Amino acid sequence: EPSTALFIDGSYRSRSALGLDDLVNIERVEMLRGPQSTLYGRNASAGVLSVVTKRPGDSWTGQIEATGEVEDAGRRPFGFLTKGELSGPVTDTIGAGLSFTYRDMDDLFNVTGSPEINSVNGTEDYTVRGQLVFQPAPNLDMRLTGGLSDRKVNGPAPEMFFEDAAFAGLFPALEGVNSGLQARQAGVDLGEANGLLDFLLSIGVVPTAAGVTITPPHNDIWDRKIHLDGVKFGKLDGSDVTLEVDYELSSGWVVNSVSSYNEYESFDFQDIDQLTMPIGVFNEGQEGDAFSQEIRISSPSEGQSVDWIFGAFYLKDELERTVQFALGPNAPILGVGIDGDTGQFFGGLDTESIS
């Protein structure tokens, strides 16, 4: 959790990556420095970023916007973004609003070596948010907001750069082993080297095709080309719902309640070596959900010599994370294991707090 707390319409977001997904109808953004635990009940030791979205007005309004651009890089990708909103009164006591965004960005990098994809580092995502405002009485105001987000990416896939001085001895040695494996597959007698090379072949080590070198074919940080053995993809899905209630008692005291629930799921899979021989892959998955409830009672805003506020905050936050490294058929060449070996990390977070 970040030390700077993020609140969207009064609701605490334990995962800030899900909070700011192209909010369309922002009314204001408040940035508060320093500890803010008096007015914001959770993890606000360094400050608060509070985003407040617009409520439906007295008349129907709407907007839609579309933007496109071409990046002067790599594949010269085209990016497209459209967003819009519509809000207004349904009856004298009910208001409603709906907003959306959609983004489609072409891939940035060309890919060689993969039979499944020829480019990476693009994205396609959308968000949909809605709200209902209900004012059944002058002293009672209720607002229900909710949203869905879906992001599909075949990145980020960074371009690895192998410094010549640091890897000067490694790649020539690997080229020698690779040439030996190719020769043994063709039945060539290599004398004393036969035993080791035959053993590597027996445990699944696969030499590159004829004419394909092990030395990285795109060792240039500016060419926007990378080598992958397979597919690269990732995703991030999330949803949230918040109910805010403001009620003014006959004494002038104001009771404010904010109830919120959100959940998310993410996954990332990629080739970790970017060499022409399959060494290993990496994947990571996360999923979690959080429920929070905050209640505040405050003194009347006028006519008091002393202003006061009293409140309570409850949070239940759960997270599960899985990280896995899986070795490919050529991992034995580097002495790190054999094909199919995996290393896994499982972690979890179960937080329950009251303040």
Short mmCIF file of C-alpha atoms in Angstrom, two decimals:
data_model
loop_
_atom_site.label_atom_id
_atom_site.label_comp_id
_atom_site.label_asym_id
_atom_site.label_seq_id
_atom_site.Cartn_x
_atom_site.Cartn_y
_atom_site.Cartn_z
CA GLU A 1 0.00 0.00 0.00
CA PRO A 2 1.31 3.48 -0.80
CA SER A 3 2.06 5.90 2.05
CA THR A 4 0.14 8.56 0.12
CA ALA A 5 -3.50 7.50 0.24
CA LEU A 6 -5.76 7.75 -2.81
CA PHE A 7 -9.46 8.54 -2.39
CA ILE A 8 -12.01 8.59 -5.23
CA ASP A 9 -15.25 10.32 -4.19
CA GLY A 10 -14.42 9.69 -0.55
CA SER A 11 -13.60 6.00 -1.07
CA TYR A 12 -10.12 4.70 -0.15
CA ARG A 13 -8.30 2.75 -2.89
CA SER A 14 -5.65 0.33 -1.64
CA ARG A 15 -4.42 -0.27 -5.22
CA SER A 16 -3.74 3.12 -6.78
CA ALA A 17 -3.24 1.62 -10.28
CA LEU A 18 -6.99 0.97 -10.41
CA GLY A 19 -8.09 4.35 -9.17
CA LEU A 20 -7.22 6.75 -11.98
CA ASP A 21 -8.14 4.77 -15.09
CA ASP A 22 -9.19 7.64 -17.34
CA LEU A 23 -11.73 9.33 -15.11
CA VAL A 24 -13.70 11.55 -17.47
CA ASN A 25 -15.86 13.80 -15.31
CA ILE A 26 -13.39 15.12 -12.75
CA GLU A 27 -14.60 18.14 -10.78
CA ARG A 28 -11.48 18.75 -8.71
CA VAL A 29 -8.32 17.14 -7.38
CA GLU A 30 -7.17 17.84 -3.83
CA MET A 31 -3.58 17.22 -2.73
CA LEU A 32 -2.97 17.31 1.02
CA ARG A 33 0.54 17.02 2.40
CA GLY A 34 1.55 15.32 5.64
CA PRO A 35 -0.40 12.96 7.93
CA GLN A 36 -4.15 13.18 7.30
CA SER A 37 -5.51 10.43 9.54
CA THR A 38 -8.00 12.76 11.27
CA LEU A 39 -10.12 13.25 8.16
CA TYR A 40 -8.88 10.26 6.12
CA GLY A 41 -8.86 7.12 8.15
CA ARG A 42 -6.37 4.82 6.40
CA ASN A 43 -2.66 4.93 5.56
CA ALA A 44 -2.37 8.66 4.97
CA SER A 45 0.98 9.14 6.72
CA ALA A 46 2.56 11.04 3.81
CA GLY A 47 -0.55 12.78 2.51
CA VAL A 48 -3.70 12.34 0.49
CA LEU A 49 -4.65 12.58 -3.17
CA SER A 50 -8.42 13.06 -3.29
CA VAL A 51 -10.27 13.02 -6.62
CA VAL A 52 -13.86 14.24 -6.71
CA THR A 53 -16.00 13.59 -9.78
CA LYS A 54 -18.88 15.73 -10.99
CA ARG A 55 -22.42 15.07 -9.84
CA PRO A 56 -25.36 15.22 -12.27
CA GLY A 57 -26.59 18.79 -12.74
CA ASP A 58 -30.04 20.34 -13.10
CA SER A 59 -30.08 19.76 -16.88
CA TRP A 60 -28.85 17.07 -19.23
CA THR A 61 -25.35 17.59 -20.54
CA GLY A 62 -22.96 15.40 -22.46
CA GLN A 63 -19.70 15.35 -24.35
CA ILE A 64 -17.65 13.02 -26.51
CA GLU A 65 -14.06 13.35 -27.59
CA ALA A 66 -11.83 11.37 -29.93
CA THR A 67 -8.07 11.67 -30.39
CA GLY A 68 -5.65 9.89 -32.70
CA GLU A 69 -1.91 10.17 -33.19
CA VAL A 70 1.02 8.44 -34.85
CA GLU A 71 4.21 7.93 -32.84
CA ASP A 72 7.49 8.58 -34.65
CA ALA A 73 9.10 5.42 -33.26
CA GLY A 74 9.61 1.77 -34.14
CA ARG A 75 6.61 0.58 -36.12
CA ARG A 76 5.16 4.13 -36.28
CA PRO A 77 2.17 2.95 -34.29
CA PHE A 78 -1.23 4.61 -34.33
CA GLY A 79 -2.98 5.39 -31.06
CA PHE A 80 -6.69 6.08 -30.67
CA LEU A 81 -8.55 7.36 -27.60
CA THR A 82 -12.20 8.20 -27.26
CA LYS A 83 -14.10 9.23 -24.14
CA GLY A 84 -17.48 10.68 -23.29
CA GLU A 85 -20.08 11.29 -20.63
CA LEU A 86 -23.79 11.98 -20.24
CA SER A 87 -25.53 13.13 -17.06
CA GLY A 88 -28.62 14.91 -15.89
CA PRO A 89 -31.85 14.74 -13.84
CA VAL A 90 -34.14 11.72 -14.12
CA THR A 91 -36.77 13.14 -11.76
CA ASP A 92 -36.82 16.01 -9.25
CA THR A 93 -35.05 13.81 -6.70
CA ILE A 94 -32.95 11.47 -8.85
CA GLY A 95 -29.97 12.22 -11.05
CA ALA A 96 -27.87 9.86 -13.19
CA GLY A 97 -24.62 9.87 -15.08
CA LEU A 98 -22.60 7.57 -17.34
CA SER A 99 -19.06 7.93 -18.68
CA PHE A 100 -16.69 5.76 -20.71
CA THR A 101 -13.22 5.62 -22.24
CA TYR A 102 -11.75 3.40 -24.94
CA ARG A 103 -8.08 3.28 -25.97
CA ASP A 104 -6.35 1.26 -28.68
CA MET A 105 -2.58 1.66 -29.14
CA ASP A 106 -0.70 -0.20 -31.84
CA ASP A 107 2.41 -2.18 -30.92
CA LEU A 108 5.68 -0.27 -30.52
CA PHE A 109 8.30 -3.02 -31.02
CA ASN A 110 8.86 -5.52 -33.81
CA VAL A 111 9.41 -9.15 -32.75
CA THR A 112 11.56 -11.82 -34.36
CA GLY A 113 11.70 -15.51 -33.47
CA SER A 114 8.14 -16.01 -32.23
CA PRO A 115 5.79 -18.18 -34.30
CA GLU A 116 2.80 -16.54 -32.57
CA ILE A 117 3.36 -12.77 -32.64
CA ASN A 118 5.34 -10.27 -34.72
CA SER A 119 5.07 -7.19 -32.50
CA VAL A 120 4.62 -6.19 -28.83
CA ASN A 121 3.97 -3.31 -26.44
CA GLY A 122 0.50 -2.35 -27.53
CA THR A 123 -2.64 -2.01 -25.44
CA GLU A 124 -6.42 -2.04 -25.70
CA ASP A 125 -8.55 -1.02 -22.75
CA TYR A 126 -11.88 0.44 -21.74
CA THR A 127 -13.53 1.83 -18.62
CA VAL A 128 -17.20 2.39 -17.88
CA ARG A 129 -18.45 4.35 -14.88
CA GLY A 130 -21.95 5.23 -13.72
CA GLN A 131 -23.61 7.08 -10.86
CA LEU A 132 -27.03 7.61 -9.30
CA VAL A 133 -27.86 10.52 -6.96
CA PHE A 134 -30.98 10.33 -4.79
CA GLN A 135 -32.28 13.24 -2.66
CA PRO A 136 -35.59 12.11 -1.13
CA ALA A 137 -35.54 14.90 1.47
CA PRO A 138 -33.74 18.23 1.91
CA ASN A 139 -31.59 16.80 4.71
CA LEU A 140 -30.75 13.46 3.02
CA ASP A 141 -28.43 12.92 0.07
CA MET A 142 -27.34 9.54 -1.31
CA ARG A 143 -24.89 8.86 -4.12
CA LEU A 144 -24.09 5.47 -5.66
CA THR A 145 -21.11 5.19 -8.03
CA GLY A 146 -19.53 2.20 -9.73
CA GLY A 147 -17.19 1.26 -12.50
CA LEU A 148 -15.58 -1.48 -14.58
CA SER A 149 -12.19 -1.49 -16.27
CA ASP A 150 -10.55 -3.98 -18.63
CA ARG A 151 -7.02 -3.65 -19.95
CA LYS A 152 -5.35 -6.08 -22.34
CA VAL A 153 -1.68 -5.59 -23.18
CA ASN A 154 1.05 -7.57 -24.92
CA GLY A 155 3.65 -5.72 -22.87
CA PRO A 156 5.52 -4.21 -21.30
CA ALA A 157 8.35 -6.10 -23.00
CA PRO A 158 11.60 -4.23 -22.35
CA GLU A 159 14.44 -4.31 -24.84
CA MET A 160 17.37 -6.07 -23.18
CA PHE A 161 20.85 -4.79 -23.94
CA PHE A 162 23.93 -6.96 -23.48
CA GLU A 163 27.07 -4.87 -22.89
CA ASP A 164 29.85 -6.20 -25.12
CA ALA A 165 32.52 -6.02 -22.44
CA ALA A 166 30.44 -7.88 -19.84
CA PHE A 167 29.30 -10.66 -22.19
CA ALA A 168 32.41 -10.92 -24.39
CA GLY A 169 33.23 -14.47 -23.24
CA LEU A 170 29.72 -15.85 -22.77
CA PHE A 171 28.26 -15.69 -26.25
CA PRO A 172 31.30 -17.14 -28.10
CA ALA A 173 31.23 -20.07 -25.63
CA LEU A 174 27.52 -20.59 -26.22
CA GLU A 175 28.07 -20.43 -29.98
CA GLY A 176 30.64 -23.20 -29.65
CA VAL A 177 28.28 -25.43 -27.69
CA ASN A 178 25.48 -24.71 -30.14
CA SER A 179 27.65 -25.60 -33.13
CA GLY A 180 28.64 -28.84 -31.40
CA LEU A 181 25.01 -29.77 -30.76
CA GLN A 182 24.14 -29.11 -34.39
CA ALA A 183 27.03 -31.32 -35.46
CA ARG A 184 26.06 -34.19 -33.15
CA GLN A 185 22.47 -34.02 -34.41
CA ALA A 186 23.91 -34.48 -37.91
CA GLY A 187 25.98 -37.47 -36.75
CA VAL A 188 29.39 -35.79 -36.84
CA ASP A 189 32.00 -37.36 -34.54
CA LEU A 190 33.54 -34.71 -32.27
CA GLY A 191 35.72 -37.03 -30.24
CA GLU A 192 35.88 -36.34 -26.51
CA ALA A 193 33.08 -33.76 -26.74
CA ASN A 194 30.59 -36.42 -27.85
CA GLY A 195 29.67 -37.48 -24.31
CA LEU A 196 28.74 -34.04 -23.00
CA LEU A 197 26.93 -32.98 -26.18
CA ASP A 198 24.97 -36.23 -26.38
CA PHE A 199 23.97 -35.83 -22.74
CA LEU A 200 22.69 -32.30 -23.39
CA LEU A 201 20.66 -33.55 -26.34
CA SER A 202 19.27 -36.42 -24.25
CA ILE A 203 17.86 -34.06 -21.61
CA GLY A 204 16.10 -31.92 -24.19
CA VAL A 205 18.57 -29.19 -25.13
CA VAL A 206 17.71 -27.96 -28.63
CA PRO A 207 20.29 -26.20 -30.84
CA THR A 208 19.23 -23.32 -33.01
CA ALA A 209 18.36 -23.85 -36.64
CA ALA A 210 21.15 -23.73 -39.20
CA GLY A 211 22.33 -20.15 -39.71
CA VAL A 212 20.71 -18.83 -36.51
CA THR A 213 23.23 -17.54 -33.98
CA ILE A 214 22.80 -17.44 -30.20
CA THR A 215 24.28 -13.95 -29.93
CA PRO A 216 21.33 -11.54 -29.55
CA PRO A 217 20.29 -10.49 -33.06
CA HIS A 218 18.97 -7.09 -31.92
CA ASN A 219 21.49 -5.80 -29.39
CA ASP A 220 20.63 -2.17 -30.13
CA ILE A 221 18.61 -0.11 -27.66
CA TRP A 222 17.37 2.19 -30.42
CA ASP A 223 16.12 -0.22 -33.11
CA ARG A 224 12.90 -1.16 -31.24
CA LYS A 225 13.30 -4.82 -32.14
CA ILE A 226 13.37 -7.72 -29.68
CA HIS A 227 13.61 -11.49 -29.94
CA LEU A 228 10.97 -13.62 -28.20
CA ASP A 229 10.44 -17.38 -28.25
CA GLY A 230 6.67 -17.21 -27.79
CA VAL A 231 3.80 -14.96 -26.90
CA LYS A 232 3.81 -11.93 -24.58
CA PHE A 233 0.63 -10.79 -22.91
CA GLY A 234 -0.84 -9.24 -19.81
CA LYS A 235 -4.14 -8.02 -18.44
CA LEU A 236 -5.61 -5.91 -15.66
CA ASP A 237 -9.30 -6.05 -14.74
CA GLY A 238 -11.03 -4.19 -11.95
CA SER A 239 -14.42 -3.14 -10.61
CA ASP A 240 -15.65 -0.96 -7.77
CA VAL A 241 -18.83 0.34 -6.15
CA THR A 242 -19.27 3.12 -3.56
CA LEU A 243 -22.28 4.35 -1.62
CA GLU A 244 -22.06 7.76 0.06
CA VAL A 245 -24.80 9.01 2.37
CA ASP A 246 -25.07 12.49 3.97
CA TYR A 247 -27.80 13.04 6.55
CA GLU A 248 -28.38 16.21 8.60
CA LEU A 249 -30.06 15.68 11.98
CA SER A 250 -32.57 18.12 13.47
CA SER A 251 -29.82 19.29 15.84
CA GLY A 252 -27.70 20.35 12.87
CA TRP A 253 -25.23 17.52 13.29
CA VAL A 254 -24.21 15.93 9.98
CA VAL A 255 -23.74 12.17 9.61
CA ASN A 256 -21.64 11.03 6.65
CA SER A 257 -21.22 7.38 5.64
CA VAL A 258 -18.99 6.02 2.84
CA SER A 259 -19.21 2.30 1.99
CA SER A 260 -16.95 0.90 -0.71
CA TYR A 261 -15.98 -2.42 -2.31
CA ASN A 262 -13.45 -3.04 -5.10
CA GLU A 263 -11.77 -6.05 -6.66
CA TYR A 264 -9.11 -6.58 -9.29
CA GLU A 265 -7.10 -9.22 -11.14
CA SER A 266 -3.86 -8.90 -13.11
CA PHE A 267 -1.56 -11.25 -15.03
CA ASP A 268 1.76 -10.86 -16.84
CA PHE A 269 3.68 -13.42 -18.95
CA GLN A 270 6.95 -12.88 -20.81
CA ASP A 271 10.22 -14.31 -22.10
CA ILE A 272 12.98 -13.42 -19.64
CA ASP A 273 16.07 -13.91 -21.82
CA GLN A 274 15.25 -12.64 -25.35
CA LEU A 275 17.82 -15.01 -26.82
CA THR A 276 17.39 -17.23 -29.87
CA MET A 277 17.39 -20.31 -27.61
CA PRO A 278 14.59 -20.80 -25.07
CA ILE A 279 16.10 -20.35 -21.59
CA GLY A 280 13.08 -19.47 -19.47
CA VAL A 281 9.83 -17.57 -19.01
CA PHE A 282 8.30 -15.50 -16.24
CA ASN A 283 4.70 -15.04 -15.20
CA GLU A 284 3.03 -13.20 -12.36
CA GLY A 285 -0.59 -13.10 -11.22
CA GLN A 286 -2.37 -11.00 -8.62
CA GLU A 287 -5.94 -10.82 -7.43
CA GLY A 288 -7.50 -9.08 -4.49
CA ASP A 289 -10.49 -7.29 -3.07
CA ALA A 290 -11.12 -4.68 -0.40
CA PHE A 291 -14.11 -3.46 1.61
CA SER A 292 -14.11 -0.23 3.59
CA GLN A 293 -16.65 1.56 5.75
CA GLU A 294 -16.25 5.06 7.13
CA ILE A 295 -18.68 6.99 9.35
CA ARG A 296 -18.25 10.60 10.43
CA ILE A 297 -20.38 12.84 12.67
CA SER A 298 -19.61 16.55 12.61
CA SER A 299 -20.89 19.66 14.33
CA PRO A 300 -23.07 22.24 12.54
CA SER A 301 -21.11 24.37 10.13
CA GLU A 302 -22.41 27.66 11.50
CA GLY A 303 -23.22 29.24 14.86
CA GLN A 304 -20.78 27.18 16.94
CA SER A 305 -17.89 28.43 19.05
CA VAL A 306 -16.22 25.03 18.78
CA ASP A 307 -16.24 22.82 15.70
CA TRP A 308 -15.75 19.10 16.14
CA ILE A 309 -15.77 15.87 14.19
CA PHE A 310 -15.90 12.24 15.29
CA GLY A 311 -15.50 9.23 13.08
CA ALA A 312 -14.54 5.59 12.63
CA PHE A 313 -12.97 3.71 9.73
CA TYR A 314 -12.91 -0.03 8.95
CA LEU A 315 -10.93 -1.77 6.19
CA LYS A 316 -10.78 -5.40 5.10
CA ASP A 317 -8.17 -5.88 2.37
CA GLU A 318 -7.11 -9.23 0.84
CA LEU A 319 -4.44 -9.92 -1.77
CA GLU A 320 -2.95 -13.05 -3.33
CA ARG A 321 0.17 -12.99 -5.52
CA THR A 322 1.89 -15.77 -7.49
CA VAL A 323 5.25 -15.43 -9.22
CA GLN A 324 6.72 -18.25 -11.31
CA PHE A 325 9.94 -18.75 -13.28
CA ALA A 326 9.89 -21.73 -15.65
CA LEU A 327 13.05 -22.97 -17.38
CA GLY A 328 13.09 -23.92 -21.04
CA PRO A 329 14.89 -26.75 -22.88
CA ASN A 330 18.20 -24.86 -23.24
CA ALA A 331 18.60 -23.83 -19.60
CA PRO A 332 21.18 -26.63 -18.95
CA ILE A 333 23.67 -24.86 -21.21
CA LEU A 334 23.90 -22.12 -18.57
CA GLY A 335 23.94 -24.65 -15.72
CA VAL A 336 20.77 -23.28 -14.10
CA GLY A 337 18.57 -26.39 -14.32
CA ILE A 338 16.72 -28.55 -16.81
CA ASP A 339 13.65 -28.13 -18.97
CA GLY A 340 10.50 -27.91 -16.89
CA ASP A 341 12.16 -26.78 -13.65
CA THR A 342 10.12 -24.06 -11.96
CA GLY A 343 10.60 -21.66 -9.12
CA GLN A 344 7.45 -20.31 -7.50
CA PHE A 345 6.57 -17.71 -4.94
CA PHE A 346 3.17 -17.51 -3.31
CA GLY A 347 2.29 -14.54 -1.16
CA GLY A 348 -0.80 -13.19 0.49
CA LEU A 349 -2.01 -10.19 2.40
CA ASP A 350 -4.99 -10.15 4.72
CA THR A 351 -5.42 -6.78 6.41
CA GLU A 352 -8.17 -5.84 8.83
CA SER A 353 -7.92 -2.47 10.50
CA ILE A 354 -10.09 -0.12 12.54
CA SER A 355 -9.33 3.50 13.32
#
